[in-house]
mmCIF file of C-alpha atoms in Angstrom:
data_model
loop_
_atom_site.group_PDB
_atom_site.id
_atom_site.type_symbol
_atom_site.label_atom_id
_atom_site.label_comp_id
_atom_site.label_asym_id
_atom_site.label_seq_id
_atom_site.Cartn_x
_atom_site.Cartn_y
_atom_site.Cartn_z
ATOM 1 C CA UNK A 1 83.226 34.917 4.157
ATOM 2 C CA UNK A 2 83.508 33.572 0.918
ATOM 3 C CA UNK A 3 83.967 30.046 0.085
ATOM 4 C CA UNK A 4 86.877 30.288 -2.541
ATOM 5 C CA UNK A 5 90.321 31.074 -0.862
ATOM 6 C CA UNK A 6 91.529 32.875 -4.034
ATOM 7 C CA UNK A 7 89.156 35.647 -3.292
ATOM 8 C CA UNK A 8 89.344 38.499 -0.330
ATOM 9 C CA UNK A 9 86.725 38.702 2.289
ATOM 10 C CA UNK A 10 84.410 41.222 0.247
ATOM 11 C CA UNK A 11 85.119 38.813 -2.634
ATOM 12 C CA UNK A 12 87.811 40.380 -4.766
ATOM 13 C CA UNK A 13 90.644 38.267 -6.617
ATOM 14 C CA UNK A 14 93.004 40.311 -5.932
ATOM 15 C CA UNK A 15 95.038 41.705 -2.213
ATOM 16 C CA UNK A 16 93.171 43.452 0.170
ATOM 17 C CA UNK A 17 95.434 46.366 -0.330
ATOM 18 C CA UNK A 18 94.776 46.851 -4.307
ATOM 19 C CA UNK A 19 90.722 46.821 -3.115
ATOM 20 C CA UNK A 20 89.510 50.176 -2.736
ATOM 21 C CA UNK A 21 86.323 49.931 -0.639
ATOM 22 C CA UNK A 22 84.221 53.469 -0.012
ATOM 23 C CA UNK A 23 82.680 53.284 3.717
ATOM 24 C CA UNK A 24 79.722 54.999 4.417
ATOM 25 C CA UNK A 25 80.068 56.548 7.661
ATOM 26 C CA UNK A 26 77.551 58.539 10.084
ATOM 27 C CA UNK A 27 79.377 58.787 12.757
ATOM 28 C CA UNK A 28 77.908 56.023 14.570
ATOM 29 C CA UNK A 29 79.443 52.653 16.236
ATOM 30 C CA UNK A 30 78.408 50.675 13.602
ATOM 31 C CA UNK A 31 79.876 52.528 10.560
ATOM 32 C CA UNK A 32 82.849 53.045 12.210
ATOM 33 C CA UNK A 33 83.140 49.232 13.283
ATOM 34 C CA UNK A 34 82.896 48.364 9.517
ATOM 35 C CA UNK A 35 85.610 50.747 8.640
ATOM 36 C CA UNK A 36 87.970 50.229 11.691
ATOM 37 C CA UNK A 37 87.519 46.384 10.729
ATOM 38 C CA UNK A 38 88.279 46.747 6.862
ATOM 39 C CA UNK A 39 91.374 49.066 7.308
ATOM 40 C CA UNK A 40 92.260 46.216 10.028
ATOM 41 C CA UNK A 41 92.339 43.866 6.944
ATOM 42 C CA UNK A 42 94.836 46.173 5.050
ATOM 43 C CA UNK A 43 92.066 47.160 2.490
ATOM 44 C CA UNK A 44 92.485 50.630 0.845
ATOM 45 C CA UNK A 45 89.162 52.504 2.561
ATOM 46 C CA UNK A 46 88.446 55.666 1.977
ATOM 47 C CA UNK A 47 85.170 57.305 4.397
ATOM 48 C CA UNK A 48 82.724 59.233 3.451
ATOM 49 C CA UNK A 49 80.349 61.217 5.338
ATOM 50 C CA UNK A 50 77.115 62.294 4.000
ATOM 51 C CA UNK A 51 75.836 66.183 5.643
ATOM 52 C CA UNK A 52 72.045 65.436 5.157
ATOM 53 C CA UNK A 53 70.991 68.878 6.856
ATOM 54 C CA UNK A 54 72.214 71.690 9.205
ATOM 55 C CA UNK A 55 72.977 70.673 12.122
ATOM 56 C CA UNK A 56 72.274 74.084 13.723
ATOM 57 C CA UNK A 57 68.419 74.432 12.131
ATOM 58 C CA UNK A 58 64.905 73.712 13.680
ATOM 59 C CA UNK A 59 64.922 70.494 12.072
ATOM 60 C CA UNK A 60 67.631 68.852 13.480
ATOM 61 C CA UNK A 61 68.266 67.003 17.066
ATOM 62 C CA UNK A 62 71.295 66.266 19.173
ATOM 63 C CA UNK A 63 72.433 63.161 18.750
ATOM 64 C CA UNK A 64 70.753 62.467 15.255
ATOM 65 C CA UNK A 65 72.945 61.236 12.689
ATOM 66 C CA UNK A 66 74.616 62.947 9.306
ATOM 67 C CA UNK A 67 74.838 66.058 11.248
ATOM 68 C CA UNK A 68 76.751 68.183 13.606
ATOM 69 C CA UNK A 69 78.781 65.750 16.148
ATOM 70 C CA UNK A 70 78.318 62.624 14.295
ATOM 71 C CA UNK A 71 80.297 63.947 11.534
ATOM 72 C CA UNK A 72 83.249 65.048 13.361
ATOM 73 C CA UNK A 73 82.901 61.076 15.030
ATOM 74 C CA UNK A 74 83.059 60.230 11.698
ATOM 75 C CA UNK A 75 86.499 62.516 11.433
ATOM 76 C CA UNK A 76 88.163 60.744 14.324
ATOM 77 C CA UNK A 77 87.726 57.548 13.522
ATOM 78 C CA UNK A 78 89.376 57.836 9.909
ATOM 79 C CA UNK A 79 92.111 59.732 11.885
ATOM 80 C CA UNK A 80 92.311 57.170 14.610
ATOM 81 C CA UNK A 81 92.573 54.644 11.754
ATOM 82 C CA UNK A 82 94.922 56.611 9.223
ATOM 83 C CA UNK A 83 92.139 56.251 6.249
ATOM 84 C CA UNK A 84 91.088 59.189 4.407
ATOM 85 C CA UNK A 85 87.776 61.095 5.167
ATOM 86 C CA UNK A 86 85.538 63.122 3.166
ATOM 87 C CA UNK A 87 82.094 65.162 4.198
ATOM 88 C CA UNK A 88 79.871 65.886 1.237
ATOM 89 C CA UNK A 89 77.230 68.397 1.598
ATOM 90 C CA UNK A 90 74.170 66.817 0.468
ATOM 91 C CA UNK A 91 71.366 69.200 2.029
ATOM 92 C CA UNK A 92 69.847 69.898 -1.010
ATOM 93 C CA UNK A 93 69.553 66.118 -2.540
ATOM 94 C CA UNK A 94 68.020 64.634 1.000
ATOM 95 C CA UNK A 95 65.459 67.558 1.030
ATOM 96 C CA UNK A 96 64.314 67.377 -2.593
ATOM 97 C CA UNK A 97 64.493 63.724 -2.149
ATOM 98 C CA UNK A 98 63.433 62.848 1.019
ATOM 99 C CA UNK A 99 62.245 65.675 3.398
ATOM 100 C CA UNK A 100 59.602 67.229 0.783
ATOM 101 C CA UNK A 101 57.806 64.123 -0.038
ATOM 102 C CA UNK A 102 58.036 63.270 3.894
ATOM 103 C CA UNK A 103 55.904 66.239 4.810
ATOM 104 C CA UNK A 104 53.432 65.572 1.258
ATOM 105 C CA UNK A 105 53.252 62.159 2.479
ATOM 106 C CA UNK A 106 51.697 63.018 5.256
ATOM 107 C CA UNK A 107 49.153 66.076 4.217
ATOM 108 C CA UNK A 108 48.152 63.105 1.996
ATOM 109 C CA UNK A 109 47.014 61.319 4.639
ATOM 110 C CA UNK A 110 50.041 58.381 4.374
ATOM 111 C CA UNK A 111 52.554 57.087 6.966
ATOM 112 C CA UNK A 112 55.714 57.706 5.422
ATOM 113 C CA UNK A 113 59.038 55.670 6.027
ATOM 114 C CA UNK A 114 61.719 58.470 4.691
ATOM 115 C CA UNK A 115 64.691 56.292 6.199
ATOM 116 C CA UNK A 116 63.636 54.037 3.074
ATOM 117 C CA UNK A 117 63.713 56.697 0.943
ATOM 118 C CA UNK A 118 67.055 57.984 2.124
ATOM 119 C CA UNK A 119 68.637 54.403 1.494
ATOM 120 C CA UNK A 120 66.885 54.375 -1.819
ATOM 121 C CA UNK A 121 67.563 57.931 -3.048
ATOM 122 C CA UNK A 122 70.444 59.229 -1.206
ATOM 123 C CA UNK A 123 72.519 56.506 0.023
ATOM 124 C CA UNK A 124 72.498 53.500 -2.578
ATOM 125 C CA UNK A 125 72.060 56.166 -5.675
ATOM 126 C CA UNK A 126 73.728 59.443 -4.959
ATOM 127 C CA UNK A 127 76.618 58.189 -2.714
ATOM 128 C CA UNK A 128 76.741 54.766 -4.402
ATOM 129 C CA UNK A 129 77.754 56.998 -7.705
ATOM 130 C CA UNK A 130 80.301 58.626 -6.073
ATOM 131 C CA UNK A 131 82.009 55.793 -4.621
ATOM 132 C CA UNK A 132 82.141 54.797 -8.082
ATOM 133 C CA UNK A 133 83.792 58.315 -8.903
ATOM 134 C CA UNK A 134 86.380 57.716 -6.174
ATOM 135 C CA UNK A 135 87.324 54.203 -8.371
ATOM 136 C CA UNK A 136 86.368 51.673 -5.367
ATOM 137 C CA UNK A 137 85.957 48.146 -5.761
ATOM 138 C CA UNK A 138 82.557 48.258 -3.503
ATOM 139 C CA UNK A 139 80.893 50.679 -0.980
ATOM 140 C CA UNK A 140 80.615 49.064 2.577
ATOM 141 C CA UNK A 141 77.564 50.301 4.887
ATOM 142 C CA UNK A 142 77.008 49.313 8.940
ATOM 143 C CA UNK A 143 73.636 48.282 7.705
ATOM 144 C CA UNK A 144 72.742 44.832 9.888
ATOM 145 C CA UNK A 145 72.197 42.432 6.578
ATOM 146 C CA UNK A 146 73.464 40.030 4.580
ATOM 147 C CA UNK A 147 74.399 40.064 1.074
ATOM 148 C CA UNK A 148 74.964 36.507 -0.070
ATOM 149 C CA UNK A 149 75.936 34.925 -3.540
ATOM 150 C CA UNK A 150 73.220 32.753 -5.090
ATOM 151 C CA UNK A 151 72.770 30.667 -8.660
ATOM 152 C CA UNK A 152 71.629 33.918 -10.088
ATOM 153 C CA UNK A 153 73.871 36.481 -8.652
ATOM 154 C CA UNK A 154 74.067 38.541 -5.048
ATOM 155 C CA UNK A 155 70.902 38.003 -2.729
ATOM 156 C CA UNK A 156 69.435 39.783 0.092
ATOM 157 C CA UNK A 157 69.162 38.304 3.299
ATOM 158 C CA UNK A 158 68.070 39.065 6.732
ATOM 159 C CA UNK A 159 70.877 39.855 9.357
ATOM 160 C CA UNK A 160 71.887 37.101 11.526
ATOM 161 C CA UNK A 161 70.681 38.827 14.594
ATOM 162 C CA UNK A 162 66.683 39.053 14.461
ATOM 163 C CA UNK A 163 66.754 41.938 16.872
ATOM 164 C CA UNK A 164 68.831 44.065 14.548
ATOM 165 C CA UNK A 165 67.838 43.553 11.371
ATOM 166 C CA UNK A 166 67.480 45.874 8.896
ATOM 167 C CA UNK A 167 65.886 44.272 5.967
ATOM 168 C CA UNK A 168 62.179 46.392 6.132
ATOM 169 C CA UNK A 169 64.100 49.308 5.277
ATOM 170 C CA UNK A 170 66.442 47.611 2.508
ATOM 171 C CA UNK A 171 64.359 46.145 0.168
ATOM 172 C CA UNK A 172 64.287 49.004 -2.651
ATOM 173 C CA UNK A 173 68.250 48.176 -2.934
ATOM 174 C CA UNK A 174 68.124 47.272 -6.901
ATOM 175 C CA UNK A 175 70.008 43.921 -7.913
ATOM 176 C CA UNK A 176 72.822 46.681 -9.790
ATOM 177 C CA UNK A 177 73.560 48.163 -6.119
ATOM 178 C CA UNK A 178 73.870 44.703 -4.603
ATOM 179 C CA UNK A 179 76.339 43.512 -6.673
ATOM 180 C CA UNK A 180 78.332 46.655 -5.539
ATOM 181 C CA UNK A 181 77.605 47.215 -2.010
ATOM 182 C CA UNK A 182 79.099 44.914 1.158
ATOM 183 C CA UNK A 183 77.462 44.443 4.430
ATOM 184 C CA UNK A 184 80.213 43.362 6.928
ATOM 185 C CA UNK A 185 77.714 43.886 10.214
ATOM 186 C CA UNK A 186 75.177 41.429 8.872
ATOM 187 C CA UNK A 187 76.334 37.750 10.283
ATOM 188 C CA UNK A 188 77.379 39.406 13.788
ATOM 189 C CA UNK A 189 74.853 37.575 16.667
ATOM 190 C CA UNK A 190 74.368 40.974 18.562
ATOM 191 C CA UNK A 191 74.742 44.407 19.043
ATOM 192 C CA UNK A 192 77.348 43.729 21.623
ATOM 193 C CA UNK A 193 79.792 42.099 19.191
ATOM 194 C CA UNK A 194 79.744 45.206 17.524
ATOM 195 C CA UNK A 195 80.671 47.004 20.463
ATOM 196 C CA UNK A 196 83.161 44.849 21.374
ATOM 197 C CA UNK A 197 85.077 45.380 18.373
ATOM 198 C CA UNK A 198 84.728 48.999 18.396
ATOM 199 C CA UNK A 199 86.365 48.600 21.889
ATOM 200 C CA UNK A 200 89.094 46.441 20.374
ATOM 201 C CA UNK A 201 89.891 48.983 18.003
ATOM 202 C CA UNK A 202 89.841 51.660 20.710
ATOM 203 C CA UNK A 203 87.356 53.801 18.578
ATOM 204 C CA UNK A 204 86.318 57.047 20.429
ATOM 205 C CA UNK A 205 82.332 56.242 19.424
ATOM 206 C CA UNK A 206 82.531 52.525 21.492
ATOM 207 C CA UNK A 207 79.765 53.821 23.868
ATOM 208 C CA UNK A 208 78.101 56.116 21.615
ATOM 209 C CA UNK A 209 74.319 54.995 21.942
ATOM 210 C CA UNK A 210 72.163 54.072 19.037
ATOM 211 C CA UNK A 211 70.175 57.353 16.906
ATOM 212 C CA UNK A 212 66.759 57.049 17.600
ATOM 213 C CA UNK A 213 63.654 57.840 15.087
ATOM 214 C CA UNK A 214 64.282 59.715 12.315
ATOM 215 C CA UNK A 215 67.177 62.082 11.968
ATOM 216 C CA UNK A 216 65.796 65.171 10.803
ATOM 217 C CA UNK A 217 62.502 64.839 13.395
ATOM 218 C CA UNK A 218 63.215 66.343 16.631
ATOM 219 C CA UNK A 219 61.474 63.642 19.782
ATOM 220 C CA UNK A 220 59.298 61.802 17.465
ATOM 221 C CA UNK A 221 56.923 65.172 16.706
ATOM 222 C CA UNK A 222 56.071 64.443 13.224
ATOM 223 C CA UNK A 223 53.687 66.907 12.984
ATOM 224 C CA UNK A 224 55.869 70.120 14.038
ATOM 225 C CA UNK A 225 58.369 69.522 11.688
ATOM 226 C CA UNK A 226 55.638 68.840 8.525
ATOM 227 C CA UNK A 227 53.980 72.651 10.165
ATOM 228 C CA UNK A 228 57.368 74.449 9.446
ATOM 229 C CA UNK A 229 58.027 72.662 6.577
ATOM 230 C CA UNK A 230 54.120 73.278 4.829
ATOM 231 C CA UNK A 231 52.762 76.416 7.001
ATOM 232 C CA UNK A 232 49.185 75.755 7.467
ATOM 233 C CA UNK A 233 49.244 72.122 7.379
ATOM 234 C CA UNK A 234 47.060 71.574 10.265
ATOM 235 C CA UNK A 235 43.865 72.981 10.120
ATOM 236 C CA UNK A 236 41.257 72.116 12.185
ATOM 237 C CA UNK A 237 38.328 69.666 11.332
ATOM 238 C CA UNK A 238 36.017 67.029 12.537
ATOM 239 C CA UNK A 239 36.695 63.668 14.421
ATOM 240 C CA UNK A 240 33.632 61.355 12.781
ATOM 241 C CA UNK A 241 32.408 58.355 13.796
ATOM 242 C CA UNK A 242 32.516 55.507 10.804
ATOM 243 C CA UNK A 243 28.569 55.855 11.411
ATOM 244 C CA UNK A 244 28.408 59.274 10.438
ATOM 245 C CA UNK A 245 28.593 61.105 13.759
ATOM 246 C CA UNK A 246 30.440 64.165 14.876
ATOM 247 C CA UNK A 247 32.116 63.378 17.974
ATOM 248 C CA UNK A 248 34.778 66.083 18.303
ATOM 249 C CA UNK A 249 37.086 68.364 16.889
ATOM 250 C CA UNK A 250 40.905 67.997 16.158
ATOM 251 C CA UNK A 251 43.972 70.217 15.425
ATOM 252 C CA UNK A 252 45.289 69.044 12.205
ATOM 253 C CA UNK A 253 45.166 65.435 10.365
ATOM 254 C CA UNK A 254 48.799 65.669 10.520
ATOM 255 C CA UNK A 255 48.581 64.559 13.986
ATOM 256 C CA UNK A 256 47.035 61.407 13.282
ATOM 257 C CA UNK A 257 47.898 58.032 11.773
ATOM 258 C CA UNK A 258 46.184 55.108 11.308
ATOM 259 C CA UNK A 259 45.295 52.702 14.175
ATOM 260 C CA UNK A 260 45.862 55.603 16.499
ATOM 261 C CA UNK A 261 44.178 55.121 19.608
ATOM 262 C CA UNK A 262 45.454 57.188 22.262
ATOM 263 C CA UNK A 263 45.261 60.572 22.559
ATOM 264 C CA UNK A 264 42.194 61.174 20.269
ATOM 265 C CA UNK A 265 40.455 63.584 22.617
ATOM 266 C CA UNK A 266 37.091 62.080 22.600
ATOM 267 C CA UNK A 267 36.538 60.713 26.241
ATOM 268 C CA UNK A 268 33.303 59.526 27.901
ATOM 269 C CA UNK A 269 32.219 56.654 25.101
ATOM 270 C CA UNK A 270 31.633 53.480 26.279
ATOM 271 C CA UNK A 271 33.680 51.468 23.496
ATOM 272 C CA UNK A 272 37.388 52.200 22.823
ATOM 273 C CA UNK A 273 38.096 53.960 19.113
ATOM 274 C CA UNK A 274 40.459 54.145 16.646
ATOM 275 C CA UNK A 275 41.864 55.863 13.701
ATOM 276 C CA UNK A 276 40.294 54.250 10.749
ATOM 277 C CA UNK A 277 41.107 56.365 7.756
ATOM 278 C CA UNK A 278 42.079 60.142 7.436
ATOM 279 C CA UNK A 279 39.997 61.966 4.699
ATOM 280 C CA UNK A 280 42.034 64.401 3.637
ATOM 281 C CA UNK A 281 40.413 66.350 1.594
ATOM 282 C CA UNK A 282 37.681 66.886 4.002
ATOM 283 C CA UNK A 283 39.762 67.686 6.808
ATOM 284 C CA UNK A 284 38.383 64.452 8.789
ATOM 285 C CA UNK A 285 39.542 61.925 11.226
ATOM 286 C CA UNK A 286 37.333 58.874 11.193
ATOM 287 C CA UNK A 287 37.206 56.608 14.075
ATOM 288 C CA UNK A 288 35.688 53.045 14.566
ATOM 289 C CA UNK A 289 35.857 50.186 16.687
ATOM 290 C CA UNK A 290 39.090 47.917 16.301
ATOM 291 C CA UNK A 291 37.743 45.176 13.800
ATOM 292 C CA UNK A 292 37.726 48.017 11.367
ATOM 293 C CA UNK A 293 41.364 47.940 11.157
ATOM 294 C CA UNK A 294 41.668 44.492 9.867
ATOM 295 C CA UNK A 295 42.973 44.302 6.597
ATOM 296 C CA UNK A 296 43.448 41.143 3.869
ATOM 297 C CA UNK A 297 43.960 42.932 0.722
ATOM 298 C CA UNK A 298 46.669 45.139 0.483
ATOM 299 C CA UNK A 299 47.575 47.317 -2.870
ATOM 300 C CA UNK A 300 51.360 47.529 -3.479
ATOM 301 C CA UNK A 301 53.208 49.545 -5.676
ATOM 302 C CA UNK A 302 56.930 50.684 -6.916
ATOM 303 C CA UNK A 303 57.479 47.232 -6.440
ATOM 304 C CA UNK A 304 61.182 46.671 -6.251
ATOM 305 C CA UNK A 305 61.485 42.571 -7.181
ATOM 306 C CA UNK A 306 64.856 40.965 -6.242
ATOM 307 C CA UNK A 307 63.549 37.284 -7.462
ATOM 308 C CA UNK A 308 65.488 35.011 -9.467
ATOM 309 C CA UNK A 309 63.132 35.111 -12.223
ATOM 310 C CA UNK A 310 60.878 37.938 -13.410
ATOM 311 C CA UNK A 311 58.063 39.127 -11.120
ATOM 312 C CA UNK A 312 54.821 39.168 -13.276
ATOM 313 C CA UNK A 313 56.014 36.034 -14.861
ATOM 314 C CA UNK A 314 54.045 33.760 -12.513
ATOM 315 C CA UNK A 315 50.595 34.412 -11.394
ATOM 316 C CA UNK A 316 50.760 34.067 -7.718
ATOM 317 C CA UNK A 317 53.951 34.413 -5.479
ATOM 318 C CA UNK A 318 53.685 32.249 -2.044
ATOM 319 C CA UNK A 319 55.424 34.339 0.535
ATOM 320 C CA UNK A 320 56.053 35.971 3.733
ATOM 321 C CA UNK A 321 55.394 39.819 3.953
ATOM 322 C CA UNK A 322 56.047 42.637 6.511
ATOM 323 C CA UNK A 323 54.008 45.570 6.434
ATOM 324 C CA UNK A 324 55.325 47.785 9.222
ATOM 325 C CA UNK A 325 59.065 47.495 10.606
ATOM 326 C CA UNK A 326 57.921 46.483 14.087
ATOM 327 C CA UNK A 327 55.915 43.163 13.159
ATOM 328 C CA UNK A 328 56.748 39.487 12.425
ATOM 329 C CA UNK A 329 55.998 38.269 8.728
ATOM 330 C CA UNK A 330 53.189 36.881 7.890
ATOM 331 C CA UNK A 331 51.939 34.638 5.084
ATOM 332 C CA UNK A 332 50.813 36.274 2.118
ATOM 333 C CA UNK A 333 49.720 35.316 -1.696
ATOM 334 C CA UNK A 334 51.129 38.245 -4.039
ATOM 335 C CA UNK A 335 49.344 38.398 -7.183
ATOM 336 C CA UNK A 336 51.378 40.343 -9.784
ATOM 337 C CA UNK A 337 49.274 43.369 -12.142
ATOM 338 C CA UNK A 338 52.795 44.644 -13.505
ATOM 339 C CA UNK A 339 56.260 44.381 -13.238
ATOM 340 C CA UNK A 340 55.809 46.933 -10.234
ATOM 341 C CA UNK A 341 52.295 46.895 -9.256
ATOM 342 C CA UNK A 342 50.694 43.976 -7.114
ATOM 343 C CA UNK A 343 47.388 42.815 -5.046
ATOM 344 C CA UNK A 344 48.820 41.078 -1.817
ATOM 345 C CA UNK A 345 46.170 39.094 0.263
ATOM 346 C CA UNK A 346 47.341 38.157 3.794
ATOM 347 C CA UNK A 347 46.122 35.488 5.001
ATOM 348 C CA UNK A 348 45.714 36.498 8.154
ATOM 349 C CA UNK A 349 43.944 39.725 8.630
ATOM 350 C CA UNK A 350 46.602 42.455 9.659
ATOM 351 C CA UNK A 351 45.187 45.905 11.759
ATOM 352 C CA UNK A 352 46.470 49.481 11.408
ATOM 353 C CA UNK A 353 47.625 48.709 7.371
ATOM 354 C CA UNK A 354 48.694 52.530 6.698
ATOM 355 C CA UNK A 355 49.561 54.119 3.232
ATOM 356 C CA UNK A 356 52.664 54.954 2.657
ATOM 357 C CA UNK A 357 53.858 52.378 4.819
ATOM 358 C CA UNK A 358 56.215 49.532 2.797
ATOM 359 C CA UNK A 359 54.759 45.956 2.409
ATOM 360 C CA UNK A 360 58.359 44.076 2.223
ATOM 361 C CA UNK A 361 58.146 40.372 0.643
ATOM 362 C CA UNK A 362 60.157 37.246 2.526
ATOM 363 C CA UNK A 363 60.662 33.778 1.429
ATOM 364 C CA UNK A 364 58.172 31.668 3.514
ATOM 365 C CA UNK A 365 60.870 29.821 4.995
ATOM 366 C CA UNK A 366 64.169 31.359 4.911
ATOM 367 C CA UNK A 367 65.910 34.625 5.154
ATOM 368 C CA UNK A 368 66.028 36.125 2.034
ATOM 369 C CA UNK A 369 64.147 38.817 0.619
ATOM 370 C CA UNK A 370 62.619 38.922 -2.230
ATOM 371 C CA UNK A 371 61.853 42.948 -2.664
ATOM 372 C CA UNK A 372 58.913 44.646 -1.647
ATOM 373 C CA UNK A 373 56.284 48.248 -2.619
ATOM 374 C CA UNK A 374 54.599 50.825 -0.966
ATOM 375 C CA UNK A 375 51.273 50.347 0.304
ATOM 376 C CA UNK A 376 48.675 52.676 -1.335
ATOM 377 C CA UNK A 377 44.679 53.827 -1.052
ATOM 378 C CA UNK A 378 43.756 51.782 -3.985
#
């Protein structure tokens, strides 16, 4: 809430009514919490709805969001509510944006994170535009994090509720689409608050359980969808030792990633093995023991910098960095080649470092986040 009584609660001088605020709405609880909640407040909300894909193809699952049932959710809550409600067909943006350079991603050898690339590409460009279109004051997400005003302007900080938070997958929003987006979910202590006031407001999606992986990728199986998408992706090749021996064959490197351990089919060695690195271009899977995995220097890239002064204007940056969703920071030293380009040394060694994976920064102690690039080969 902001601190200065003249202003409205997504920080407008003016009545809630004469703020036009564009709600981005998948059809899940916690979209339709944010909107039920702002229309609550007598704010002018208009929902949108992106269509990301057909919700009748291969591609698609039940219960995934942007499709199918989740949009008519959407429908009845703005109905429910008495806001308007619009679904925009945005197929061919998500695939040329998102879908394509999933499956590329991952002939390359990389460990994509498209739900990144949707937020970046789709969500906080594309829709962010036409929320502008539609004359709003701000676009409002279900997104658990916070958007807070610093000396310098809007920050980014990590929702109140560790388990929830959402910042790995936020940190390409640009300081141009802070200043215009909202984040109502973000200081909420739980999941359950959230469904409490989705209760309160009697919305039909209360119970509606959480979407699960990514939307377009039917029970986690990567590797079917990138085979329908690229015929002929997985051809057949070697499983090599990091000492140079053949120890198997294997289906495809699409079915591997990095750190892998399980389901290798190599049995009957007397030390456990993992994924090490995926050559590509000769069609191999290398294995080695764990210690291989353990990474210090990390190459980032399309660094995204939400600092309060400009990134390559210091030599070193003392921070905290993520580099997959599931883990805890960890200290890091960031050393700046370009505005966008960086060396980051852990401190700690870190296993299972995959390209295409995101290396998000942190302030050492604190919540906010200072931006963040994609891990690459080098």
């Amino acid at each position: 809430m902001p601190l200065d009584p003249a202003l409205n609660s997504l920080g407008f001088a003016k009545p809630p009514a004469e703020t036009r605020v564009v709600v981005a709405m998948s059809g899940g609880v916690d979209s339709s919490v944010v909107a039920a909640l702002l229309a609550e407040e007598g704010y002018d909300v208009v929902g949108v709805t992106l269509q990301l894909y057909d919700h009748g193809a291969a591609l698609a699952k039940k219960g995934a969001c942007c499709a199918g049932v989740d949009i008519h959710d959407a429908r009845r809550v703005a109905e429910e509510m008495g806001f308007p409600h619009y679904v925009l067909d945005y197929e061919n943006i998500f695939k040329d944006a998102v879908i394509d350079e999933f499956a590329d991603s991952y002939l390359a050898g990389a460990t994509p994170v498209p739900c990144i690339r949707c937020n970046e590409r789709v969500k906080f460009k594309d829709l962010l535009e036409t929320a502008k279109d539609l004359e709003a004051d701000c676009m409002a997400t279900g997104h658990y994090i916070q958007r807070k005003l610093g000396d310098f302007g809007p920050e980014l900080h990590c929702a109140a509720d560790a388990a929830r938070d959402q910042s790995y997958f936020l940190f390409s929003t640009t300081p141009e689409q802070l200043a215009f987006l909202r984040f109502p979910l973000g200081h909420l202590e739980s999941k359950a608050e959230t469904r409490a006031l989705a209760a309160k407001y009697g919305l039909p999606v209360a119970d509606k359980p959480d979407s699960q992986d990514i939307c377009f990728v039917p029970n986690g199986d990567y590797a079917s969808v990138i085979e329908k998408l690229r015929p002929g992706a997985a051809d057949p090749g070697e499983i090599v030792h990091a000492d140079g021996r053949v120890l198997g064959t294997h289906e495809g490197v699409i079915h591997y990633t990095i750190g892998q351990r399980r389901g290798l089919g190599i049995g009957g060695l007397s030390e456990p093995l993992y994924v090490v690195k995926l050559d590509v271009d000769a069609k191999q899977v290398i294995v080695g023991p764990k210690e291989m995995l353990a990474t210090r220097q990390v190459p980032v890239r399309e660094i995204n910098w939400l600092g309060d002064v400009g990134f390559d204007t210091q030599s070193e940056w003392h921070v905290s960095v993520k580099v997959r969703s599931t883990r805890p920071p960890r200290e890091a030293v960031i050393r700046p080649l370009s505005a966008t380009t960086a060396e980051v040394e852990l401190l700690n060694p870190e296993e299972g470092i995959s390209p295409g994976q995101a290396c998000v920064f942190y302030e050492t102690r604190g919540t906010r986040i200072l931006g963040g690039g994609w891990i690459w080969k080098g």
